[in-house]
Coordinates of C-alpha atoms and ligand atoms in Angstrom, one line a residue:
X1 CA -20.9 10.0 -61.4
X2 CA -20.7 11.9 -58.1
X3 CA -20.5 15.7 -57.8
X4 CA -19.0 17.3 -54.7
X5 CA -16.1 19.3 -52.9
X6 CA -12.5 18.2 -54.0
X7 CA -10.4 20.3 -52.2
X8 CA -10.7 22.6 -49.4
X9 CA -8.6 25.7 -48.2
X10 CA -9.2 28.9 -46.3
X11 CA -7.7 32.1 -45.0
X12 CA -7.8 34.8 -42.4
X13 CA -6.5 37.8 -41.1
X14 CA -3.2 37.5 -39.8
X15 CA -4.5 40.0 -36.5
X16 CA -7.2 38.9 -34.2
X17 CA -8.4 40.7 -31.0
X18 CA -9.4 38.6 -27.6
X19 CA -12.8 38.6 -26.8
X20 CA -11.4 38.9 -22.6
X21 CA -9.8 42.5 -24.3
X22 CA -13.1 43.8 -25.5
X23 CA -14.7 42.4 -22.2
X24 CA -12.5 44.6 -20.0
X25 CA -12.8 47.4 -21.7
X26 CA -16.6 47.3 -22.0
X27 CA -16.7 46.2 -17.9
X28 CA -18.5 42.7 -19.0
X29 CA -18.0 39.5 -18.1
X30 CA -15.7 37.6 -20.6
X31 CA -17.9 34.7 -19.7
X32 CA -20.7 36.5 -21.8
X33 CA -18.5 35.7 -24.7
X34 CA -16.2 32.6 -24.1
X35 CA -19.4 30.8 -22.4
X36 CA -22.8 33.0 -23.4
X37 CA -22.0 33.3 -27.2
X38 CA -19.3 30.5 -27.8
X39 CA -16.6 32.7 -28.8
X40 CA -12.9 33.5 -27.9
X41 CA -11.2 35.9 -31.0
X42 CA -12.7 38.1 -34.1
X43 CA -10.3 38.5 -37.0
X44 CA -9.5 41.5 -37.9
X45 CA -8.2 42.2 -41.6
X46 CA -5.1 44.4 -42.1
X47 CA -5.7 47.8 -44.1
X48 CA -4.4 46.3 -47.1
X49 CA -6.7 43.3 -46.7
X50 CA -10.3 42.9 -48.1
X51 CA -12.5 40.2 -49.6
X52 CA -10.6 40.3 -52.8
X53 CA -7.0 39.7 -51.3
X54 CA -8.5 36.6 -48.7
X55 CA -10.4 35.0 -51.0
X56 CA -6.8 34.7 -53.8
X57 CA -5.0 33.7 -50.8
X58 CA -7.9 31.2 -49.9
X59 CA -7.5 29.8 -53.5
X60 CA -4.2 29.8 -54.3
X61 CA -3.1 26.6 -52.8
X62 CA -5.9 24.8 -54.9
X63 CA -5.1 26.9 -58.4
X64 CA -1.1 25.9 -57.9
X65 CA -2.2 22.3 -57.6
X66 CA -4.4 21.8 -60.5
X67 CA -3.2 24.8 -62.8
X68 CA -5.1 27.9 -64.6
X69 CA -6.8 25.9 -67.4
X70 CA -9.0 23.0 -65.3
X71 CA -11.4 25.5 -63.9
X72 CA -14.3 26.7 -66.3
X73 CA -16.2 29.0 -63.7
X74 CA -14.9 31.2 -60.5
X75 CA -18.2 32.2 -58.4
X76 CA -17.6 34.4 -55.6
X77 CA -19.7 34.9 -53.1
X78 CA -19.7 37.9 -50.8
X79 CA -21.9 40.5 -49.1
X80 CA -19.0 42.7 -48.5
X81 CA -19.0 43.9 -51.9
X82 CA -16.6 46.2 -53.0
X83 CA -18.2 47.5 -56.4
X84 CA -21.9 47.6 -57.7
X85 CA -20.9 46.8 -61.2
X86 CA -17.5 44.6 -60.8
X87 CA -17.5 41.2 -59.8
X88 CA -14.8 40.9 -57.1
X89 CA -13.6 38.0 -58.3
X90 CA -12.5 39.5 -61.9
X91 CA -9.4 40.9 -59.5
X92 CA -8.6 37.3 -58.2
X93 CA -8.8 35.8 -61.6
X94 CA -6.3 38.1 -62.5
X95 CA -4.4 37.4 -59.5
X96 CA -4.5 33.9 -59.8
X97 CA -3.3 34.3 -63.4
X98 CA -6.4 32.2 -64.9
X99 CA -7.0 31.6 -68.0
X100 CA -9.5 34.3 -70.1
X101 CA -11.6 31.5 -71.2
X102 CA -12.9 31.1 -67.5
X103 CA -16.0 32.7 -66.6
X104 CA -16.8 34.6 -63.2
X105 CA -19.5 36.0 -61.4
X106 CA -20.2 37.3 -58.2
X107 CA -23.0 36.0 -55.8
X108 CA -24.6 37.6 -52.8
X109 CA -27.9 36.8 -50.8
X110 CA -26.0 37.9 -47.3
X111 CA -24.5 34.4 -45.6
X112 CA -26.5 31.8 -47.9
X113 CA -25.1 32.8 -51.2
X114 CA -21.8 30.3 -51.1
X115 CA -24.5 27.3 -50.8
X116 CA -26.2 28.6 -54.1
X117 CA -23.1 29.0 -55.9
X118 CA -22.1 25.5 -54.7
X119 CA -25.3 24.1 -55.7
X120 CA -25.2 26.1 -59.2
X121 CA -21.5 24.8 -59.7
X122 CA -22.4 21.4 -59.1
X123 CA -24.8 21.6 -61.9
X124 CA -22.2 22.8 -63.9
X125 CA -19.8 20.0 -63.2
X126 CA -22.7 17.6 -64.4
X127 CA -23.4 18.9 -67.9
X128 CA -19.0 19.2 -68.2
X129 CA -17.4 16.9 -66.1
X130 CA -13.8 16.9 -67.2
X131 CA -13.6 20.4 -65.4
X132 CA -13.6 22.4 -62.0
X133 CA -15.7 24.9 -60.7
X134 CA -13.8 27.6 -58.1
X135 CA -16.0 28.7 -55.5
X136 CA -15.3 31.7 -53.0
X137 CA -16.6 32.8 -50.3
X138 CA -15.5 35.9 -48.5
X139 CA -16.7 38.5 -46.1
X140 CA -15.7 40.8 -43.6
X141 CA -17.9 40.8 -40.8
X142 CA -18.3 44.5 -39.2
X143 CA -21.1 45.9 -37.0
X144 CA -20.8 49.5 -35.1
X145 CA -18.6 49.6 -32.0
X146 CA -20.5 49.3 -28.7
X147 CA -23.2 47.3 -30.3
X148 CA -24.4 43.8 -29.4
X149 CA -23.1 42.5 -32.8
X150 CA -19.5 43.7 -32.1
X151 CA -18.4 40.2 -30.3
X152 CA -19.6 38.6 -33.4
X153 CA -17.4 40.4 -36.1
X154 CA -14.8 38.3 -38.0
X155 CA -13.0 37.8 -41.6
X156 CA -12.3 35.1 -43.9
X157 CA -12.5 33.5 -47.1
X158 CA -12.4 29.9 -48.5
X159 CA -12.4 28.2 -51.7
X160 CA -13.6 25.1 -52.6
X161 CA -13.0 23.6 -56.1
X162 CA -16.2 21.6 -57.0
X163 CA -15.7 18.7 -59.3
X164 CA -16.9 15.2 -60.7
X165 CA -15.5 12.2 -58.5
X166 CA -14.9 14.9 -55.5
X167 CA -12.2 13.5 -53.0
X168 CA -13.1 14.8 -49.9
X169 CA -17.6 15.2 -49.8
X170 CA -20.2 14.3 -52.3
X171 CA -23.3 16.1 -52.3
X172 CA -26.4 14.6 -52.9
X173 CA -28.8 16.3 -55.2
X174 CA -32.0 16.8 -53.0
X175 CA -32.3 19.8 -50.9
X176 CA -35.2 21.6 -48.7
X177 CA -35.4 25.2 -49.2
X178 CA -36.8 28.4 -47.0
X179 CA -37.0 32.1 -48.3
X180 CA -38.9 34.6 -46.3
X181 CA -38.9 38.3 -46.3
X182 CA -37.8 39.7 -43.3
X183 CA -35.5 42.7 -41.8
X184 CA -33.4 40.4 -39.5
X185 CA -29.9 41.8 -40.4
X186 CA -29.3 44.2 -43.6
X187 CA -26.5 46.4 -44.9
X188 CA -28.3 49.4 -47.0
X189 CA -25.3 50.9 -49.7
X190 CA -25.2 53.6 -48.0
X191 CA -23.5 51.4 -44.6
X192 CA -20.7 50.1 -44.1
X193 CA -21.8 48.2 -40.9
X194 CA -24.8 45.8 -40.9
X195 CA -27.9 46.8 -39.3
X196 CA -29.1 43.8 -37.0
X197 CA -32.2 43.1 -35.0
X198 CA -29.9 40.4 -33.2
X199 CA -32.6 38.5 -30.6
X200 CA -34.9 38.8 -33.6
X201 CA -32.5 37.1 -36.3
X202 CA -32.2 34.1 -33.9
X203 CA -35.4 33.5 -33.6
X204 CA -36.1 33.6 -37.8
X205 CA -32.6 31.5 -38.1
X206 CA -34.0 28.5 -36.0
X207 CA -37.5 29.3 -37.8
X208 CA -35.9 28.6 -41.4
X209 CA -34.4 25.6 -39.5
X210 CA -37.5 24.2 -39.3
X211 CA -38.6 25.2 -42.3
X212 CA -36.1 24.4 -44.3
X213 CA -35.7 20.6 -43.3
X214 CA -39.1 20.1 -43.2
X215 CA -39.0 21.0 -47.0
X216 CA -36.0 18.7 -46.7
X217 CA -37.5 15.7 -45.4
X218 CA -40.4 15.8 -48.0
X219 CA -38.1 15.3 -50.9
X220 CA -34.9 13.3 -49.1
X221 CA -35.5 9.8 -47.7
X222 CA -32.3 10.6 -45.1
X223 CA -33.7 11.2 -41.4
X224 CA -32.0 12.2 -38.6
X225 CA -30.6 9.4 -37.4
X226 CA -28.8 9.0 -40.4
X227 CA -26.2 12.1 -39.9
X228 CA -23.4 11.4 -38.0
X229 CA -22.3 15.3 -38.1
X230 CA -24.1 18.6 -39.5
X231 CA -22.9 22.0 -39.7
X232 CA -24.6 25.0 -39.6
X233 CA -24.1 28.3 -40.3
X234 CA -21.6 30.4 -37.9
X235 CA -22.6 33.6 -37.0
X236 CA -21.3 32.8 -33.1
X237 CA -21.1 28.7 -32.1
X238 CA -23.6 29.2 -29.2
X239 CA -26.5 30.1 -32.4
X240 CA -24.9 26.0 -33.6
X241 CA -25.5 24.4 -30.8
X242 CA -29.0 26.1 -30.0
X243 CA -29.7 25.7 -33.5
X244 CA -28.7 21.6 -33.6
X245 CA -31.0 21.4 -30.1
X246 CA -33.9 22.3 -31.8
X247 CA -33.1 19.8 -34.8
X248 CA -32.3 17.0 -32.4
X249 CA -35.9 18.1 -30.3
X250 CA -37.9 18.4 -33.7
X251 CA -37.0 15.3 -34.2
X252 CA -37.5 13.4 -30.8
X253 CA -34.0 12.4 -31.5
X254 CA -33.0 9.4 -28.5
X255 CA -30.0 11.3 -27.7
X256 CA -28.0 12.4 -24.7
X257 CA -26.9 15.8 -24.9
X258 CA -23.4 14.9 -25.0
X259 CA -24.4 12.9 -28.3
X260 CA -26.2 16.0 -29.5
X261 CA -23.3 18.1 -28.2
X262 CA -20.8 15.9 -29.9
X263 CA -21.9 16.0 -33.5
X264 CA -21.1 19.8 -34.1
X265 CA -18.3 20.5 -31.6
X266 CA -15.5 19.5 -34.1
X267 CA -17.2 22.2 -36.5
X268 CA -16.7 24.9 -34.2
X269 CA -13.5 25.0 -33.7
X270 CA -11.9 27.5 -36.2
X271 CA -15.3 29.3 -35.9
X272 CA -14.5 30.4 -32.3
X273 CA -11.5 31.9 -32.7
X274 CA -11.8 33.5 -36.2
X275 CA -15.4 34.7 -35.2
X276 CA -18.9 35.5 -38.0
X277 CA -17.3 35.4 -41.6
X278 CA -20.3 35.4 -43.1
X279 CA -20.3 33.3 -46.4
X280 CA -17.2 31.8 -45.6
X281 CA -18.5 30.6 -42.0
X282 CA -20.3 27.3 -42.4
X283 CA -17.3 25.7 -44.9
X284 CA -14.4 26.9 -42.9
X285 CA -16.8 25.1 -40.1
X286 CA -16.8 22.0 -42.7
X287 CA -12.7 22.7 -42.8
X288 CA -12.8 22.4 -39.1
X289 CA -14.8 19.2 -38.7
X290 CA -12.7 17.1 -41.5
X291 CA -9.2 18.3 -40.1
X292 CA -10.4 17.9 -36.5
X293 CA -12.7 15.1 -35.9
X294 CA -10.6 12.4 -34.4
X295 CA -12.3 9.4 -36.1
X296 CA -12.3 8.2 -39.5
X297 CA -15.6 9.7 -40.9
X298 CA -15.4 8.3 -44.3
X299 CA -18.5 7.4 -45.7
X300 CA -20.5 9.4 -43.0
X301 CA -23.3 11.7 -43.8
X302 CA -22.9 15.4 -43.4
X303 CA -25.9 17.6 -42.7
X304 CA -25.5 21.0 -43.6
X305 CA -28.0 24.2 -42.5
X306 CA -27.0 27.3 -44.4
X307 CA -28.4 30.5 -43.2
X308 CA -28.4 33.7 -45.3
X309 CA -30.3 37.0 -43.0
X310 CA -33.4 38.0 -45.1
X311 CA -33.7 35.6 -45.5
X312 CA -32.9 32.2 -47.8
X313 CA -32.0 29.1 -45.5
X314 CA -31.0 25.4 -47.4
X315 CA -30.8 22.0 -45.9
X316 CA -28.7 19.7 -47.9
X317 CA -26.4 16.4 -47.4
X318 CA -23.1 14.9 -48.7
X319 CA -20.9 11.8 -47.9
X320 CA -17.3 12.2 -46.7
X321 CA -15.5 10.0 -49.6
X322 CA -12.8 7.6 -48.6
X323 CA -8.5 8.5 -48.7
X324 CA -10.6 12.7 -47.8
X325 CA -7.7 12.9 -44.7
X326 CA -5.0 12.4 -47.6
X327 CA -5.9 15.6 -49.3
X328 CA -6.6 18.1 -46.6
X329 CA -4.7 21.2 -45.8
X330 CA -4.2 20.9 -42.3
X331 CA -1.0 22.1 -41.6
X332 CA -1.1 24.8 -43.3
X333 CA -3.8 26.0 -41.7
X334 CA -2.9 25.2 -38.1
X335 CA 0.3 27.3 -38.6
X336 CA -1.8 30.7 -40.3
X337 CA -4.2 30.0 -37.3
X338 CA -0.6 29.6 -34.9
X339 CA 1.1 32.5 -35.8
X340 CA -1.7 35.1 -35.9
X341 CA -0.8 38.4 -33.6
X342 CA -3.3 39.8 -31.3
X343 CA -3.8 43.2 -30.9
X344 CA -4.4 45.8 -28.3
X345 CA -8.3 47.4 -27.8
X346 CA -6.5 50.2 -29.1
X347 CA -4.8 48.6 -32.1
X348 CA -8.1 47.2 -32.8
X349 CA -10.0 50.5 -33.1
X350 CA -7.3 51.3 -35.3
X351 CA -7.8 49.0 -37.9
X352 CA -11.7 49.0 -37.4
X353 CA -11.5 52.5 -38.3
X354 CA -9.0 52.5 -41.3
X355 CA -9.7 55.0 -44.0
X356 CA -12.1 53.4 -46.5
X357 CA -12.2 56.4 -48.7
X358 CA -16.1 56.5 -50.3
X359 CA -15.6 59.9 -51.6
X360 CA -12.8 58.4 -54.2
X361 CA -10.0 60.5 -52.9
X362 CA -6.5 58.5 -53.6
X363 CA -5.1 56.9 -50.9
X364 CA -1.7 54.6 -50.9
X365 CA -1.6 51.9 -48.0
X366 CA 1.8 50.5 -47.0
X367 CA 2.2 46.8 -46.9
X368 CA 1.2 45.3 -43.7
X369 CA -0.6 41.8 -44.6
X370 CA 1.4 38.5 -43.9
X371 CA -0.6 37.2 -46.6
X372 CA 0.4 36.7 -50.5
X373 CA -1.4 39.7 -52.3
X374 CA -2.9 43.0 -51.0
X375 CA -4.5 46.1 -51.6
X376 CA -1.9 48.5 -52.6
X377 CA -4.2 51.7 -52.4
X378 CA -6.7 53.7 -54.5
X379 CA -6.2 55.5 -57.3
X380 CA -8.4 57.5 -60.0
X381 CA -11.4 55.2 -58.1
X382 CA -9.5 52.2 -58.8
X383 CA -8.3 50.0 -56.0
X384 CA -4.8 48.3 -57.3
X385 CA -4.6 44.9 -56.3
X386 CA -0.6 43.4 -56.1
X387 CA 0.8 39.8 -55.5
X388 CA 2.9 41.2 -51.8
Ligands
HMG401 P1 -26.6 40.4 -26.5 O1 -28.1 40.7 -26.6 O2 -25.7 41.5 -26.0 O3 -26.3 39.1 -25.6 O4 -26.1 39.9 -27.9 P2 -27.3 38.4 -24.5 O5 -27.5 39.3 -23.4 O6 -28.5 37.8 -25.2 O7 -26.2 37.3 -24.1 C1 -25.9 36.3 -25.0 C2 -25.8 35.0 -24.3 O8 -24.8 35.0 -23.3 C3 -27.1 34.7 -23.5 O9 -27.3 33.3 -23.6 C4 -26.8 35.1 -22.1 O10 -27.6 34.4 -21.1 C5 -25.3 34.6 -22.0 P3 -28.8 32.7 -24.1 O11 -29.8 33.3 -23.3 O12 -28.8 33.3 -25.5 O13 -28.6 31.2 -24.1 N1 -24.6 35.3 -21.0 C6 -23.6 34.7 -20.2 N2 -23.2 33.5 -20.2 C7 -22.2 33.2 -19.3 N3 -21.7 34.1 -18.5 C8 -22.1 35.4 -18.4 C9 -23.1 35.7 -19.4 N4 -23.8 36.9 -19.6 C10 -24.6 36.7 -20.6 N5 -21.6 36.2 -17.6 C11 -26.8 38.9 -30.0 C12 -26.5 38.6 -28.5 C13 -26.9 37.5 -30.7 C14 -28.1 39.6 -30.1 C15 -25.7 39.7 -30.6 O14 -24.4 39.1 -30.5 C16 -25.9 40.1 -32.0 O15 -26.7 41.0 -32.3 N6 -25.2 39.5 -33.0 C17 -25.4 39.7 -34.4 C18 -26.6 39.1 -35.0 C19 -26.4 37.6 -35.2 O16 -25.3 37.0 -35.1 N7 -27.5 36.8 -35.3 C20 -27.4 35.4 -35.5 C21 -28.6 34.9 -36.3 S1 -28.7 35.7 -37.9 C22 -27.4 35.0 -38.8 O17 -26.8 34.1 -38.5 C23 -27.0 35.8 -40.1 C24 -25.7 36.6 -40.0 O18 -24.6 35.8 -40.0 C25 -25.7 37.6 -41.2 C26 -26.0 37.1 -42.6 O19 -26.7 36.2 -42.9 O20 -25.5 37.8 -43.5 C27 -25.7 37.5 -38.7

């Protein structure tokens, strides 16, 4: 029996800003950004957005397909947490209408934690195959205005239903690990933007690149040569291709760089025009490479690199399973990517500085999402979640 990902679907903001906008304003080249950093928009949730309402409209497409009772466990994972106690993904069971007997638990190691729920749901599928595991990932990605991180802020959320027999990617049990304490990128409670050492965390991200398939190739007979794609991690898509270089040079790889070039560029698609959403990032680049790659790549192995700040970096593998272009949702995500409004500088700093009230006062926020639930407001320190 194979274990793996059966379904797919993600979600974003319905606003985004253009990174040419924050260019002009800040006098620098939008070259820096389009060409320097890879990227061309940053998401921007609406007030009555946040990690809880993306990651129910992420899921909702899979839950109305195979109903409230097939999934056993809903792991979310998320470093934008919105409660110390709470899991965030007790409001989208409810949302979702799933049934009580379902358990749920939140996840968070800053970008990495997705891969660990993954890896800890496909354990679960194997001791109870007949049902699903629901995992989220969902993050907004925010640094201080004026800071090197700003071009690299995004949201988004996606949810993948892990499940014996997957149709779309099966993943194969041996992984190589890295964990190392260091302060490349943090968010103390007290913040509500992350503190980054930026140059620094790309230097420790294509260190635990290293690392991590090293450990890789000591306990995985696959090499190189025998990936047809890999995606990494998405903080921007220049760190991707930087990032797959070094792989391809680590591993004397007889490659031209269009070659190199050409097994990540279908992954970075979405990325560059949703921009960093942290957990989300590297399977919404997964999205973009099955529902963009114009050949066939059934049967093909995937490499994956996932990256978590801190940090905990994974190397693992799957297969892309025959009939996977029959159960993608690509429509539906072309047209939420299509109709997406861009804002004005101005606009922008609107929403970047929304109230998010942290001394508890009440607050009511009128609708404004596009998408199918939303944060209604805060009351007695409660925030009141509603299907829109
Ligand atoms: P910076 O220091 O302002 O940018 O911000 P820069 O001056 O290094 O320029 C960036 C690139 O653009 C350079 O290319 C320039 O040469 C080029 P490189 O030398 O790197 O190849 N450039 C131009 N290209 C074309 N035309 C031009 C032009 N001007 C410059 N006119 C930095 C860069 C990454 C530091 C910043 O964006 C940042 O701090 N980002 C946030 C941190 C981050 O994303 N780190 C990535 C690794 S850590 C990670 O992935 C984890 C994370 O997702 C969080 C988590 O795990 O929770 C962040």
């Amino acid at each position: 029996m194979s274990v793996g990902i059966d379904e797919i679907s993600f979600y974003t903001s319905n606003y985004y800003l253009d990174l040419r906008t924050l260019a002009e304003v800040q006098q620098t080249d939008p070259d820096k950004y389009y060409e320097g950093i890879g990227q061309e928009k940053m998401g921007m949730a609406a007030p009555d957005e946040d990690v809880v309402t993306m990651a129910a409209n992420a899921a909702l497409p899979l839950i109305e397909r195979v109903g409230t009772d097939a999934v056993s466990t809903l792991m979310f994972a998320t470093e934008t947490g919105i409660d110390q106690s709470k899991a965030a993904g007790v409001y989208v069971h409810r949302l979702l209408g799933m049934n009580n007997n379902c358990r749920v638990v939140e996840m968070k190691q800053a970008c990495y934690s997705a891969t660990a729920a993954i890896q800890m749901a496909c354990a679960l599928v194997a001791r109870q195959p007949e049902k699903k595991v629901l995992v989220i990932a969902s993050d907004v990605a925010r640094y201080d205005l004026d800071s090197p991180g700003e071009a690299t802020q995004g949201c988004g959320a996606v949810a993948m239903l892990i499940s014996a027999n997957p149709r779309l990617l099966e993943i194969d049990p041996e992984v190589g690990n890295h964990t190392e304490d260091v302060m490349d990128f943090w968010r103390p409670n007290y913040r509500a933007t992350a503190l980054v050492d930026g140059k620094y965390s790309t230097k420790i991200y294509l260190r635990a690149l290293k690392k991590a398939w090293e450990n890789f190739r000591e306990v995985s007979s696959l090499a190189f040569d025998d990936f047809s794609h890999f995606c990494y991690h998405l903080p921007f898509s220049r760190m991707a291709q930087k990032a797959h270089q070094h792989l391809a040079k680590l591993n004397k790889a007889d490659l031209t760089p269009e070659q190199i070039e050409g097994q990540i560029e279908d992954t970075l698609l979405y990325n560059r025009i949703i921009g960093n959403s942290y957990t989300a990032s590297m399977y919404i680049g997964l999205t973009s490479l099955l529902e963009n790659c114009k050949q066939n790549i059934a049967g093909k192995k995937i490499g994956f690199f996932s990256y978590g700040s801190g940090c905990v970096a994974e190397f693992f593998s799957g297969t892309v399973v025959a009939g996977y272009e029959k159960y993608l949702h690509r429509s539906e995500h072309k047209a939420m990517l299509d109709e997406r409004e861009e804002v004005s500088y101005e606009k922008y700093l609107e929403l970047y500085r929304y109230p998010d009230p942290r001394d508890g006062s009440d607050l009511t926020i009128e609708k404004v999402t596009t998408g199918r639930f939303r944060l209604a407001g805060f009351n007695q320190h409660k925030r009141e979640y509603v299907a829109s």
